[in-house]
Short mmCIF file of C-alpha atoms in Angstrom, two decimals:
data_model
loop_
_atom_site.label_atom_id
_atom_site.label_comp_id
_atom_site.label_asym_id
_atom_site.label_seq_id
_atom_site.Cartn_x
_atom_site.Cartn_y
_atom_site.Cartn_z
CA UNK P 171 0.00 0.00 0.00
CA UNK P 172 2.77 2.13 0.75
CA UNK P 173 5.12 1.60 -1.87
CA UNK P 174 4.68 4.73 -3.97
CA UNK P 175 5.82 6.37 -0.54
CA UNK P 176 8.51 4.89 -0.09
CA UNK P 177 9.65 5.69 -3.45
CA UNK P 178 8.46 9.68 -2.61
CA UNK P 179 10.48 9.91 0.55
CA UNK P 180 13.92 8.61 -0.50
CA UNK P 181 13.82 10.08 -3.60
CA UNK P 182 14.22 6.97 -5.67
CA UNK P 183 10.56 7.61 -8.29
CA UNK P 184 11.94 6.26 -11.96
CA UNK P 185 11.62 9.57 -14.32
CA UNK P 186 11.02 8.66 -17.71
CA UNK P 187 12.11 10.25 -20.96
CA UNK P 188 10.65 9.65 -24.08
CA UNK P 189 13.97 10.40 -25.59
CA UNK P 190 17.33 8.82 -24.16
CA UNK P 191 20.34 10.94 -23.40
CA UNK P 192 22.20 8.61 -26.09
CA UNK P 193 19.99 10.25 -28.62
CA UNK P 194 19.80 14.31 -27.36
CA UNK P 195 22.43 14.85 -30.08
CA UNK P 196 21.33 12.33 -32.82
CA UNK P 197 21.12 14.02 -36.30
CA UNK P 198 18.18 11.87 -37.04
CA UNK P 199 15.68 14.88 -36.66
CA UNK P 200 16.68 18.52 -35.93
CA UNK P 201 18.06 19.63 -32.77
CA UNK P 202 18.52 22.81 -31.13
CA UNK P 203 20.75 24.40 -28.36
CA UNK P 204 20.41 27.36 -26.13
CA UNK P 205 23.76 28.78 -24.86
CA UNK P 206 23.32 31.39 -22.80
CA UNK P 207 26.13 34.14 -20.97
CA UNK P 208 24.16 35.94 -18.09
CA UNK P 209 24.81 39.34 -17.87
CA UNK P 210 23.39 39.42 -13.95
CA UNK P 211 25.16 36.63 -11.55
CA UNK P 212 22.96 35.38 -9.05
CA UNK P 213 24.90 34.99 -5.99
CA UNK P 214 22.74 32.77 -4.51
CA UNK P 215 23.61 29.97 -6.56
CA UNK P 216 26.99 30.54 -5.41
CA UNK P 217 25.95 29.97 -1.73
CA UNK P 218 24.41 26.52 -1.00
CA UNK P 219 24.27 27.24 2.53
CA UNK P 220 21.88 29.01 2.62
CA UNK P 221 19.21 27.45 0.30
CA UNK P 222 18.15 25.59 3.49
CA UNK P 223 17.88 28.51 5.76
CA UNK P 224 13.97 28.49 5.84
CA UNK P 225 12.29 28.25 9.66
CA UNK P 226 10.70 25.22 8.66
CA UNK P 227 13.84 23.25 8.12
CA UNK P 228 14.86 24.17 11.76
CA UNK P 229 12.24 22.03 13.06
CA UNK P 230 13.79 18.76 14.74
CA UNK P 231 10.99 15.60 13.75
CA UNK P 232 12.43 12.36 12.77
CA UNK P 233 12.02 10.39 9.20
CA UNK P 234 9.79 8.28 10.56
CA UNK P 235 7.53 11.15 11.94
CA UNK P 236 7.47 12.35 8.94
CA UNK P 237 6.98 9.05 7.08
CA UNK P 238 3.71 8.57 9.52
CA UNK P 239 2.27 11.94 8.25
CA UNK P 240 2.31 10.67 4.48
CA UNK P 241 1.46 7.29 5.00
CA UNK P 242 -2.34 9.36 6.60
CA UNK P 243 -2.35 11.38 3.60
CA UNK P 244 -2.08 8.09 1.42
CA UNK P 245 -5.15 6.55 3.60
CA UNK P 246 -7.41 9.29 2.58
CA UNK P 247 -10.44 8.36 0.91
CA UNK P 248 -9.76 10.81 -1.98
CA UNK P 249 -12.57 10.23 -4.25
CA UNK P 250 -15.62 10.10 -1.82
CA UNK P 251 -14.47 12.64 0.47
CA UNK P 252 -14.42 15.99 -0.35
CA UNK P 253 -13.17 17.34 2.88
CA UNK P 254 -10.43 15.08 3.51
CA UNK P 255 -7.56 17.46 3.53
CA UNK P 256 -9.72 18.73 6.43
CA UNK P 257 -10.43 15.56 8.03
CA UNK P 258 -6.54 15.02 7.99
CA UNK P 259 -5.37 18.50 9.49
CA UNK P 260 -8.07 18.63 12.19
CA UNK P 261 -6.97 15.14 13.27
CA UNK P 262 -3.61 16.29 13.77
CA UNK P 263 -4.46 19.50 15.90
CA UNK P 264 -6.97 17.31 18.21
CA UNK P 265 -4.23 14.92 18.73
CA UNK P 266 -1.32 18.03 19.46
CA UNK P 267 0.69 17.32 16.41
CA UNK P 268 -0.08 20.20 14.72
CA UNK P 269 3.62 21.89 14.64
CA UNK P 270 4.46 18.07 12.79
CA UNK P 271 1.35 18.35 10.63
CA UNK P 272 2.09 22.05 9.95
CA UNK P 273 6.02 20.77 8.72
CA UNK P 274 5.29 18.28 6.48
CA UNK P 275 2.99 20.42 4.58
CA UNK P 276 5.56 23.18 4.03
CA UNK P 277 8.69 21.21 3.13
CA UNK P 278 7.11 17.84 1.95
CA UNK P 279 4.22 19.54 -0.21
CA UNK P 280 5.49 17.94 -3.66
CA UNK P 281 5.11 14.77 -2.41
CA UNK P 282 1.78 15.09 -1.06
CA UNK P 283 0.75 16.15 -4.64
CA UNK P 284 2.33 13.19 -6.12
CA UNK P 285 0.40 11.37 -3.64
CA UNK P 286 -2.94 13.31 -5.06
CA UNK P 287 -1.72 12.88 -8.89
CA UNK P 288 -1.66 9.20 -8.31
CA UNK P 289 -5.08 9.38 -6.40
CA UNK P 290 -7.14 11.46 -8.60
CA UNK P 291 -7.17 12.45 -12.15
CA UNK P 292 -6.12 16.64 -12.52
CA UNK P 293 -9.92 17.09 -13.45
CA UNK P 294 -10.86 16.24 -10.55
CA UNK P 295 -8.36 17.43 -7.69
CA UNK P 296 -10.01 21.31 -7.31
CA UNK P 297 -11.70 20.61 -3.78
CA UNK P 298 -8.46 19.07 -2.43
CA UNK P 299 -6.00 22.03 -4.38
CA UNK P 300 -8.46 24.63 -2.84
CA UNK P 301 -8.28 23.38 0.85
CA UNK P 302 -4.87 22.43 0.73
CA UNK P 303 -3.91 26.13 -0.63
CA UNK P 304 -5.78 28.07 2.09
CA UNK P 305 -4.30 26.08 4.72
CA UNK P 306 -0.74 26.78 3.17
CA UNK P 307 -1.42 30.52 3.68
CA UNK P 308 -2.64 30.36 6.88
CA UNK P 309 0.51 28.75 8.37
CA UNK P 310 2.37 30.73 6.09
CA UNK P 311 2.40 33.58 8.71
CA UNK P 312 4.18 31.67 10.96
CA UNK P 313 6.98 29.99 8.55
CA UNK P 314 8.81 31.37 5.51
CA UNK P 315 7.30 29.03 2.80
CA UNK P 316 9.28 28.27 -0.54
CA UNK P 317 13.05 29.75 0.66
CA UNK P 318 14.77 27.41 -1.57
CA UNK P 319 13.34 28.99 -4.64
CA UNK P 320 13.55 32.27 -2.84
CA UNK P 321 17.35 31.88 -2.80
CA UNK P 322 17.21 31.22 -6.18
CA UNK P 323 15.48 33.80 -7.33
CA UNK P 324 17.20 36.45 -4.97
CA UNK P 325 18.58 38.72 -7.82
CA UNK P 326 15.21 40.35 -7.93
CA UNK P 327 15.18 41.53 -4.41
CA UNK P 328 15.75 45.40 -6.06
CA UNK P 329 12.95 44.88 -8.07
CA UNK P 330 10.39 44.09 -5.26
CA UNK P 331 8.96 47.89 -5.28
CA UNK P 332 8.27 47.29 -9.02
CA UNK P 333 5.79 44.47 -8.28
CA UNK P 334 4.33 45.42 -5.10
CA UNK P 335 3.19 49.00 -6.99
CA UNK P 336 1.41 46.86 -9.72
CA UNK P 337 -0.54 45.16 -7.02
CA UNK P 338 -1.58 49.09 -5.81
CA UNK P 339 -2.38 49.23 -9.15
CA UNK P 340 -4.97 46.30 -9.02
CA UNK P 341 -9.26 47.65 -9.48
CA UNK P 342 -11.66 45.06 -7.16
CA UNK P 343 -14.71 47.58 -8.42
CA UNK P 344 -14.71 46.49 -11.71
CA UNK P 345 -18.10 45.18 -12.61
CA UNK P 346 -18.02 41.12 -13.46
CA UNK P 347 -14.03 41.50 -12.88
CA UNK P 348 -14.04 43.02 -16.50
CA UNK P 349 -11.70 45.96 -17.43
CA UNK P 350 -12.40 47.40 -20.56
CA UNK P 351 -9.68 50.32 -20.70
CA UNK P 352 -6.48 48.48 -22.43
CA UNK P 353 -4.37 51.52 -21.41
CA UNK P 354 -5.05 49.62 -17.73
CA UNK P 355 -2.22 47.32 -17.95
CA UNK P 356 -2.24 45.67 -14.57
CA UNK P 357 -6.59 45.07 -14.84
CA UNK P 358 -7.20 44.98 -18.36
CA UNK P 359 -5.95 41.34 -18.96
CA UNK P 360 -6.42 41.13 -22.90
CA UNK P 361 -9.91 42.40 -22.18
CA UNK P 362 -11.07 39.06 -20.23
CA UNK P 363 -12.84 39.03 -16.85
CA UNK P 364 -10.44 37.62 -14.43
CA UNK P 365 -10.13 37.80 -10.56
CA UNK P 366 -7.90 40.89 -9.65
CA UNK P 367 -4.84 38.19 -8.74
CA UNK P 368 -4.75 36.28 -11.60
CA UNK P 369 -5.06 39.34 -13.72
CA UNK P 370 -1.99 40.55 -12.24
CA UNK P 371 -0.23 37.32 -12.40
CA UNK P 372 -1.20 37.17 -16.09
CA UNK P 373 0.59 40.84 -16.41
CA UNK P 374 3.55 39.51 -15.82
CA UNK P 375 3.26 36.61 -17.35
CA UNK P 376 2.78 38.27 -20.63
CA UNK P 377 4.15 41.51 -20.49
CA UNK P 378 7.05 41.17 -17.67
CA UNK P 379 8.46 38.26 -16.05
CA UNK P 380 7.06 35.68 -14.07
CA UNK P 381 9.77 34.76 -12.06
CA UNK P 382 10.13 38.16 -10.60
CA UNK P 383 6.19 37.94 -9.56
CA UNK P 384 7.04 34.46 -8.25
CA UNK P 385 9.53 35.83 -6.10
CA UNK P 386 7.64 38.57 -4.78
CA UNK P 387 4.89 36.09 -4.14
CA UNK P 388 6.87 33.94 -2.19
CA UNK P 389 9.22 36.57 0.28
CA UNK P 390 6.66 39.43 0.31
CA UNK P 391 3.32 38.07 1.57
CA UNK P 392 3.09 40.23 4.17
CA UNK P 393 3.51 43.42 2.46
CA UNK P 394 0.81 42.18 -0.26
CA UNK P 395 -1.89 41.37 2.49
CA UNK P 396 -0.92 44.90 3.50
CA UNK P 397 -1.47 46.60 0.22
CA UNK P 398 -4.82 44.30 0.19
CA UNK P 399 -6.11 45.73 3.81
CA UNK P 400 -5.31 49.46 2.74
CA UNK P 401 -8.13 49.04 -0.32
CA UNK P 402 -12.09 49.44 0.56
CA UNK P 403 -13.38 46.59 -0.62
CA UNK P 404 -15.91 43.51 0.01
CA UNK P 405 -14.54 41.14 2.67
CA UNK P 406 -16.09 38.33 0.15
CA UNK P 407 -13.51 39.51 -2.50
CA UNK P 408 -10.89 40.14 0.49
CA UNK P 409 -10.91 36.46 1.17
CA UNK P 410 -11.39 35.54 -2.05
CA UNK P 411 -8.19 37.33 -3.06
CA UNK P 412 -6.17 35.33 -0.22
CA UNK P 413 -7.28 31.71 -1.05
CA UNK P 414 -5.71 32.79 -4.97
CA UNK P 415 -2.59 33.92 -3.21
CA UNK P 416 -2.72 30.86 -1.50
CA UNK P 417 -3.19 28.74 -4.68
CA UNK P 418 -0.94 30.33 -5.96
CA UNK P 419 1.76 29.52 -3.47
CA UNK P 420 1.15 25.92 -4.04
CA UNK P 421 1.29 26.47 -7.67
CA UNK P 422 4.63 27.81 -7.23
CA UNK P 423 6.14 24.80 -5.00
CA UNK P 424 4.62 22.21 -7.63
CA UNK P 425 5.86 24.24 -10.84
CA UNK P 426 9.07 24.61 -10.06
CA UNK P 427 9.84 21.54 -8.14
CA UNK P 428 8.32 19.94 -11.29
CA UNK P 429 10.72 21.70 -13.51
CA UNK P 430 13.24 21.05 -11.50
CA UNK P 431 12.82 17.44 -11.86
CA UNK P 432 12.39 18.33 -15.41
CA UNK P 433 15.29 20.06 -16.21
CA UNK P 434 18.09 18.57 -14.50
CA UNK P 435 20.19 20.94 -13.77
CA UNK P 436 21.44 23.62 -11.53
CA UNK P 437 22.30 26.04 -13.81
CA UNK P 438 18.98 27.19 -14.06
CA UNK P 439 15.48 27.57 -12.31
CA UNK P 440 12.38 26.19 -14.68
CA UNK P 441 8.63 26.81 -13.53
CA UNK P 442 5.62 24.48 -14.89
CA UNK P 443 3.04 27.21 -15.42
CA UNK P 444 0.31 25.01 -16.97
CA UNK P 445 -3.21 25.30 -17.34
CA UNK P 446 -4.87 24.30 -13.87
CA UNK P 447 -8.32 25.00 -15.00
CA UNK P 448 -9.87 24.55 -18.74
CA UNK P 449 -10.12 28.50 -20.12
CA UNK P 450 -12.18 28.71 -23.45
CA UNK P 451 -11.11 32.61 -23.68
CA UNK P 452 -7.39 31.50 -24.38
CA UNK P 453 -8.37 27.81 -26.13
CA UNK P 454 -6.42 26.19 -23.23
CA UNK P 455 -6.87 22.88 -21.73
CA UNK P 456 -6.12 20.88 -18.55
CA UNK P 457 -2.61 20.89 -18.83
CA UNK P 458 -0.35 21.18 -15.68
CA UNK P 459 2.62 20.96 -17.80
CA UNK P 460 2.40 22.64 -21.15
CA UNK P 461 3.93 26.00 -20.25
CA UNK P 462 7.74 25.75 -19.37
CA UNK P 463 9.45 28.74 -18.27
CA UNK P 464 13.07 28.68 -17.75
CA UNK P 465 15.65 31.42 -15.69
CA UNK P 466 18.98 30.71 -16.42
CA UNK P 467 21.26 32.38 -14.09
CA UNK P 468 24.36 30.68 -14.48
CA UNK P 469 26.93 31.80 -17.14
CA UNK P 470 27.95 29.36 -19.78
CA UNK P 471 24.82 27.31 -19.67
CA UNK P 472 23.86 25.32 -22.16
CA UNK P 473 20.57 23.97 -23.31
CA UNK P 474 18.99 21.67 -25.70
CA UNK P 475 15.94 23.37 -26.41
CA UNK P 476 14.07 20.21 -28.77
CA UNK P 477 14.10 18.04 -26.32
CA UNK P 478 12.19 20.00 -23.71
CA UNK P 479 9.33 19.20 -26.24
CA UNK P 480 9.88 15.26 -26.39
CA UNK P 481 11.20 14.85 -22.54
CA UNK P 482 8.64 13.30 -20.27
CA UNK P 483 8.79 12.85 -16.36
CA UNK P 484 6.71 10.58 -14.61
CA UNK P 485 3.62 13.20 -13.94
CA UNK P 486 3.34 14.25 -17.35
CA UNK P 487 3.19 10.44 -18.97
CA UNK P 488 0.77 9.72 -16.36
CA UNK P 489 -1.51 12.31 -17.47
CA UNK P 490 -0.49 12.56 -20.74
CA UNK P 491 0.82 16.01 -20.43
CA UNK P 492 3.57 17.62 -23.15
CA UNK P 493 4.65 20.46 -23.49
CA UNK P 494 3.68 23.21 -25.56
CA UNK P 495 5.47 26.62 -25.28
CA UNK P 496 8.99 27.26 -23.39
CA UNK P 497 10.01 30.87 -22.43
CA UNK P 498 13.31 31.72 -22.13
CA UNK P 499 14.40 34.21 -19.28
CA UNK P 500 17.95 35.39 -18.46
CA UNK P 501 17.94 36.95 -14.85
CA UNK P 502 15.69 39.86 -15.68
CA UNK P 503 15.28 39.65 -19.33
CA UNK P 504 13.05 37.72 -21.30
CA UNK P 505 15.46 36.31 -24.46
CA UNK P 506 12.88 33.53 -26.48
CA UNK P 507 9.81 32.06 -26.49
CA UNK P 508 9.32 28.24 -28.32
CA UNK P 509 5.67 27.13 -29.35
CA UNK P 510 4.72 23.61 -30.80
CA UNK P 511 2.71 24.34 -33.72
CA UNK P 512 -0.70 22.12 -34.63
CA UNK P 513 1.91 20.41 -37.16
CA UNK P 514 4.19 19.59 -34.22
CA UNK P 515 7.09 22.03 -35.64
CA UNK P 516 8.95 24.21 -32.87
CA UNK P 517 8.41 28.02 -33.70
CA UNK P 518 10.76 30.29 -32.42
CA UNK P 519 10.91 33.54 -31.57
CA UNK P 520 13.22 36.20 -30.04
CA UNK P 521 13.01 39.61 -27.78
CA UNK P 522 13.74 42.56 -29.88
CA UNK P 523 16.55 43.57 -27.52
CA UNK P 524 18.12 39.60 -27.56
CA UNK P 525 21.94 38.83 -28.50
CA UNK P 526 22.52 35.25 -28.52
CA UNK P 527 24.22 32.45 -31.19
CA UNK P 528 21.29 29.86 -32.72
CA UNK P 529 22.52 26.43 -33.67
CA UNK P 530 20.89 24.10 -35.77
CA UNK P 531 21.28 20.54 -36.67
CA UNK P 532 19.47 18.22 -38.65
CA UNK P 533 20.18 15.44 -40.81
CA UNK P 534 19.22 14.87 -44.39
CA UNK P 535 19.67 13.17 -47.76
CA UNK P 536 21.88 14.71 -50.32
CA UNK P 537 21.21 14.28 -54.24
CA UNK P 538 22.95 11.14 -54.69
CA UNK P 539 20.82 9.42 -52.15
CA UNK P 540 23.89 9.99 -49.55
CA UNK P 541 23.26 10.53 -45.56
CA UNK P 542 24.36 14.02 -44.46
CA UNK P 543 24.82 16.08 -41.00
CA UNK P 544 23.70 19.65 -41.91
CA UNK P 545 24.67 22.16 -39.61
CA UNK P 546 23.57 26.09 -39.62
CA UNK P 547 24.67 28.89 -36.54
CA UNK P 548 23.33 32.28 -36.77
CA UNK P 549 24.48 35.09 -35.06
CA UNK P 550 21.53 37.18 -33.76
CA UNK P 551 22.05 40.80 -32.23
CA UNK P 552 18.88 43.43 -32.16
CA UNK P 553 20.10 45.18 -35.01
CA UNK P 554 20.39 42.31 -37.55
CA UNK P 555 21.29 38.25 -38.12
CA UNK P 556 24.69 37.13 -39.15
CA UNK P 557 24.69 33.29 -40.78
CA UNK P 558 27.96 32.26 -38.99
CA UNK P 559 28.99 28.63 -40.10
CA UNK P 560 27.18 26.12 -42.36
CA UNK P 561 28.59 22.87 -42.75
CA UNK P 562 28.06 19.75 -44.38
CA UNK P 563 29.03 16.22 -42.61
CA UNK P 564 31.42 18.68 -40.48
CA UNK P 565 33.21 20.41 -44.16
CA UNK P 566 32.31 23.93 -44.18
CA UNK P 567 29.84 24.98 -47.01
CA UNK P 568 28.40 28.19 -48.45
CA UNK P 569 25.04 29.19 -47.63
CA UNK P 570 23.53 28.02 -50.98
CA UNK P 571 25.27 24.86 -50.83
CA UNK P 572 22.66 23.98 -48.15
CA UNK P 573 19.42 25.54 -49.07
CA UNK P 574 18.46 22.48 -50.59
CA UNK P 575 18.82 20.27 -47.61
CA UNK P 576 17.21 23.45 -45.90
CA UNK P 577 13.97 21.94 -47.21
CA UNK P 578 14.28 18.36 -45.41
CA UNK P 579 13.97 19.99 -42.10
CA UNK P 580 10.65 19.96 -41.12
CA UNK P 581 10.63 20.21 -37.28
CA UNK P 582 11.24 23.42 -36.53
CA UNK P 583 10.44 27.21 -37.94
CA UNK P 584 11.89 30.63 -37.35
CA UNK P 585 9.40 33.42 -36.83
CA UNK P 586 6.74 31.54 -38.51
CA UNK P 587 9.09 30.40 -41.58
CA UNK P 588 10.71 27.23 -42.86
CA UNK P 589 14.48 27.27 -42.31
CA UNK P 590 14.93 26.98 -45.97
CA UNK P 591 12.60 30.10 -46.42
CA UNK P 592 14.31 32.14 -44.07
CA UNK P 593 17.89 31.12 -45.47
CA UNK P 594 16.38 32.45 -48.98
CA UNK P 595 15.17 35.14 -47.75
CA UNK P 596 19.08 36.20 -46.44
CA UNK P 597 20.23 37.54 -49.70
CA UNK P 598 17.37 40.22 -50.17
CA UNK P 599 18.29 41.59 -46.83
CA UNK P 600 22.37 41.48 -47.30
CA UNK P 601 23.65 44.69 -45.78
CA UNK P 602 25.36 46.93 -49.09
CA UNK P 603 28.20 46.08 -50.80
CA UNK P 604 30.34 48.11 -48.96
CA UNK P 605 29.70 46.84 -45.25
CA UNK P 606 29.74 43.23 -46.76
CA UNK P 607 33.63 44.06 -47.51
CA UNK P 608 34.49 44.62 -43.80
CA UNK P 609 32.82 41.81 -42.47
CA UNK P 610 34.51 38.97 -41.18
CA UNK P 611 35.72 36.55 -43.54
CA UNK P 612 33.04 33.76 -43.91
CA UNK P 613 29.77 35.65 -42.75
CA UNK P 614 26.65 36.66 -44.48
CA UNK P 615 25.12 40.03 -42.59
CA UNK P 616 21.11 40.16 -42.82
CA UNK P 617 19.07 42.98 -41.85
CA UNK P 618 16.73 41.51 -40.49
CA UNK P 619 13.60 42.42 -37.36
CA UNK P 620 15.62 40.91 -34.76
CA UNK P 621 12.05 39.52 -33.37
CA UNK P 622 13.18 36.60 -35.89
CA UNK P 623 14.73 33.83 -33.84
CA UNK P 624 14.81 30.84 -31.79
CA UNK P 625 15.89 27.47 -32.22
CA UNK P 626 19.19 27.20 -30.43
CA UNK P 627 22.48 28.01 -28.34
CA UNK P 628 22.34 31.75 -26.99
CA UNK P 629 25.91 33.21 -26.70
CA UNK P 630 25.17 36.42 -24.96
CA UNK P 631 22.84 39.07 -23.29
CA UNK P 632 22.47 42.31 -24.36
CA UNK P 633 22.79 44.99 -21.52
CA UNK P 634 21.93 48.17 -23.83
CA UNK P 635 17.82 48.14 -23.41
CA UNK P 636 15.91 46.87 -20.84
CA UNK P 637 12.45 46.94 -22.68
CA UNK P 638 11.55 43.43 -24.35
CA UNK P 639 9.83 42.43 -27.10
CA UNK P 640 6.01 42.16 -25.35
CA UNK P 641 4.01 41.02 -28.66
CA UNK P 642 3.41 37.29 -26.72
CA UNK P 643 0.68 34.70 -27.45
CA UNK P 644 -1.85 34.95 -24.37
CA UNK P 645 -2.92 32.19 -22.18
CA UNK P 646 -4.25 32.23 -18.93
CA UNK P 647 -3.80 32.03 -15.56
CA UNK P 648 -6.52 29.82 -13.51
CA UNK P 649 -6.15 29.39 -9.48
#
């Protein structure tokens, strides 16, 4: 009965991969890599000590005290019940153990919704998210929840003020939640009704960056339940607005635990932001996992951005989850975003302000019916795209010696556009004849919107603007 425990508490659950580490770097299909130099070190990462300095952590109770609390959450009676988590925290209080109870919950909650992901289909876990998320809060005020991804996200600590003024900003008088002024950045949430939280969750999901509201979430509670208590408003949408802040908390520990588990790596932070409930304004579905958004805060990273699209871990082949866009952030700048198109090809797309090397590789069949490895970098900078190196089975080519093996990649697109289509498109755009002559020997300049990108190793950050592009593809945020 216990055996999924067992495999929760020592860490031992399988993760599976629908593609093997042997084959991350096969030329069978194309393959992309993401090589990124952060312009802002995060010091944090530097200093494991203190990623376990939360309260909670402090808190002497043995394994098998804390093995006891699980094994009671796996005896709940999921699917008749819907006040189990209830049922389960009252029993601890009446029987004194509610400083025990009270730990597990804040530094065991991932496994407790494994526990529930086994249980119950996502469909049909709302009740249990709901109680489970305004408990979280409430014992929230007496232990720092989340420091671990606090730490990691501590490089926004001087943009706190920047966050907590948007949630000044936030209208709870709007009739049916609907803000029709879209000069109202924080409320008018692509013109959807929305409760005042997620709206301004969805503001920086779209427009800013949603690791800086994440950390703000997490290490500034306090000062938002302030900002709440200062506004005239219902105590119905008072309370309201806490059990989304709660949620949301939870939604936090799960992503990015998730992502962690995910990624595999500590070179940078990722954060599941999937669709918890069905919207039908933004066409999205019950998908915990098919929004992957990933900080990386470590210079010299490198990352192979296809097979975030084909890698599984155990949650998402369980509920047959995949995933459908990736953002990448640097620090405090947003540098990419990847979709999956409805034909399964990886669109990219870049910030205007981005600087950062694309690599491509793919493998196709030349005219004489002969295997090739086809390789393409571009150089991308905001002002324009140079084509660095093209090579063919590792011989360097010229651009037009490729265009025709271009055409057999067919899994991924840049800014809407076939690789062979944008490589065409190249000469039309050359810079003039004169400023071709003091290139660099070997490289093709193209003027080109530097919005067109993404498939890839990023080289570098650009420090010289610090607005991004903020054209993004909505989708929405349900608590």
């Amino acid at each position: 009965m216990f055996s999924s425990l067992t495999n929760f508490f020592t860490n031992t659950s399988k993760k599976k991969s629908s593609q093997s580490e042997e084959n991350n770097h096969s030329f069978s299909n194309s393959t992309e890599s993401l090589l990124v130099q952060s312009t802002k070190k995060n010091p944090q990462l530097d200093d494991q000590s203190r990623t376990d300095a939360s309260p909670q952590t402090n808190l002497q109770f043995s394994e098998d005290d804390v093995k006891n609390v699980l094994q009671d959450f796996e005896k709940l009676d999921f699917k008749n019940s819907n006040e189990c988590f209830n049922e389960i925290a009252e029993d601890y209080e009446r029987r004194k153990k509610s400083d025990l109870f009270n730990y597990v919950i804040l530094n065991k909650r991932k496994y407790i919704t494994d526990i529930l992901d086994q249980r119950l289909a996502h469909k049909d876990q709302e009740n249990f998210r709901k109680k489970f998320s305004e408990y979280l809060l409430k014992i929230n005020e007496k232990m720092n929840y989340g420091k671990e991804f606090q730490n990691k996200l501590q490089f926004f600590e001087d943009r706190v003020e920047e966050v907590l003024s948007d949630f000044r900003k936030l209208n709870f008088g709007l009739k049916d939640n609907l803000c029709k002024d879209d000069k109202d950045n924080v409320n008018y949430n692509k013109g959807w009704p929305a409760d005042p939280f997620d709206k301004i969750a969805n503001y920086y999901r779209w427009n800013k960056n949603i690791f800086l509201f994440n950390y703000v979430v997490l290490s500034k509670q306090k000062e938002i339940i302030s900002i709440l208590n200062e506004k005239s408003i219902p105590e119905d949408k008072r309370k309201n607005f806490k059990k989304r802040l709660g949620r949301y908390l939870l939604r936090i520990e799960e992503g990015m635990s998730n992502g962690q588990e995910f990624l595999k790596t500590d070179s940078a932070v990722a954060f599941f932001d999937g669709c918890y409930v069905p919207c039908a304004y933004a066409k999205r579905s019950l998908n915990h996992y098919d929004h992957l958004s990933i900080n990386i805060s470590k210079p010299g990273c490198s990352l192979e951005i296809s097979r975030l699209f084909t890698n599984k871990i155990e949650g998402m082949e369980r509920n047959k989850n995949e995933v459908k866009i990736v953002e990448i952030y640097s620090n405090d700048k947003r540098i990419a975003t990847v979709e999956k198109n409805d034909n399964g090809k990886r669109n990219y797309r870049f910030a205007k302000d981005a600087t950062c090397d694309m690599k491509i590789r793919w493998s196709a069949e030349d005219e004489k019916g002969n295997s090739v490895n086809c390789f393409i970098s571009l150089n991308v900078n905001p002002s324009n795209i140079e084509i660095g190196q093209t090579t063919i089975n590792g011989e360097n080519v010229e651009v037009k010696e490729i265009l025709e093996l271009a055409k057999q990649n067919k899994d991924m697109l840049i800014e809407n556009q076939d690789l062979y289509e944008f490589l065409e498109e190249c000469p039309e755009n050359v810079l003039c004849e004169e400023e071709e002559n003091i290139q660099p020997q070997g490289k093709e300049v193209v003027t080109t919107p530097s919005s067109i990108l993404h498939d890839v190793e990023l080289d570098e950050i650009s420090e010289e603007k610090d607005i991004i592009n903020r054209g993004r593809i909505p989708w929405f945020f349900g608590s």
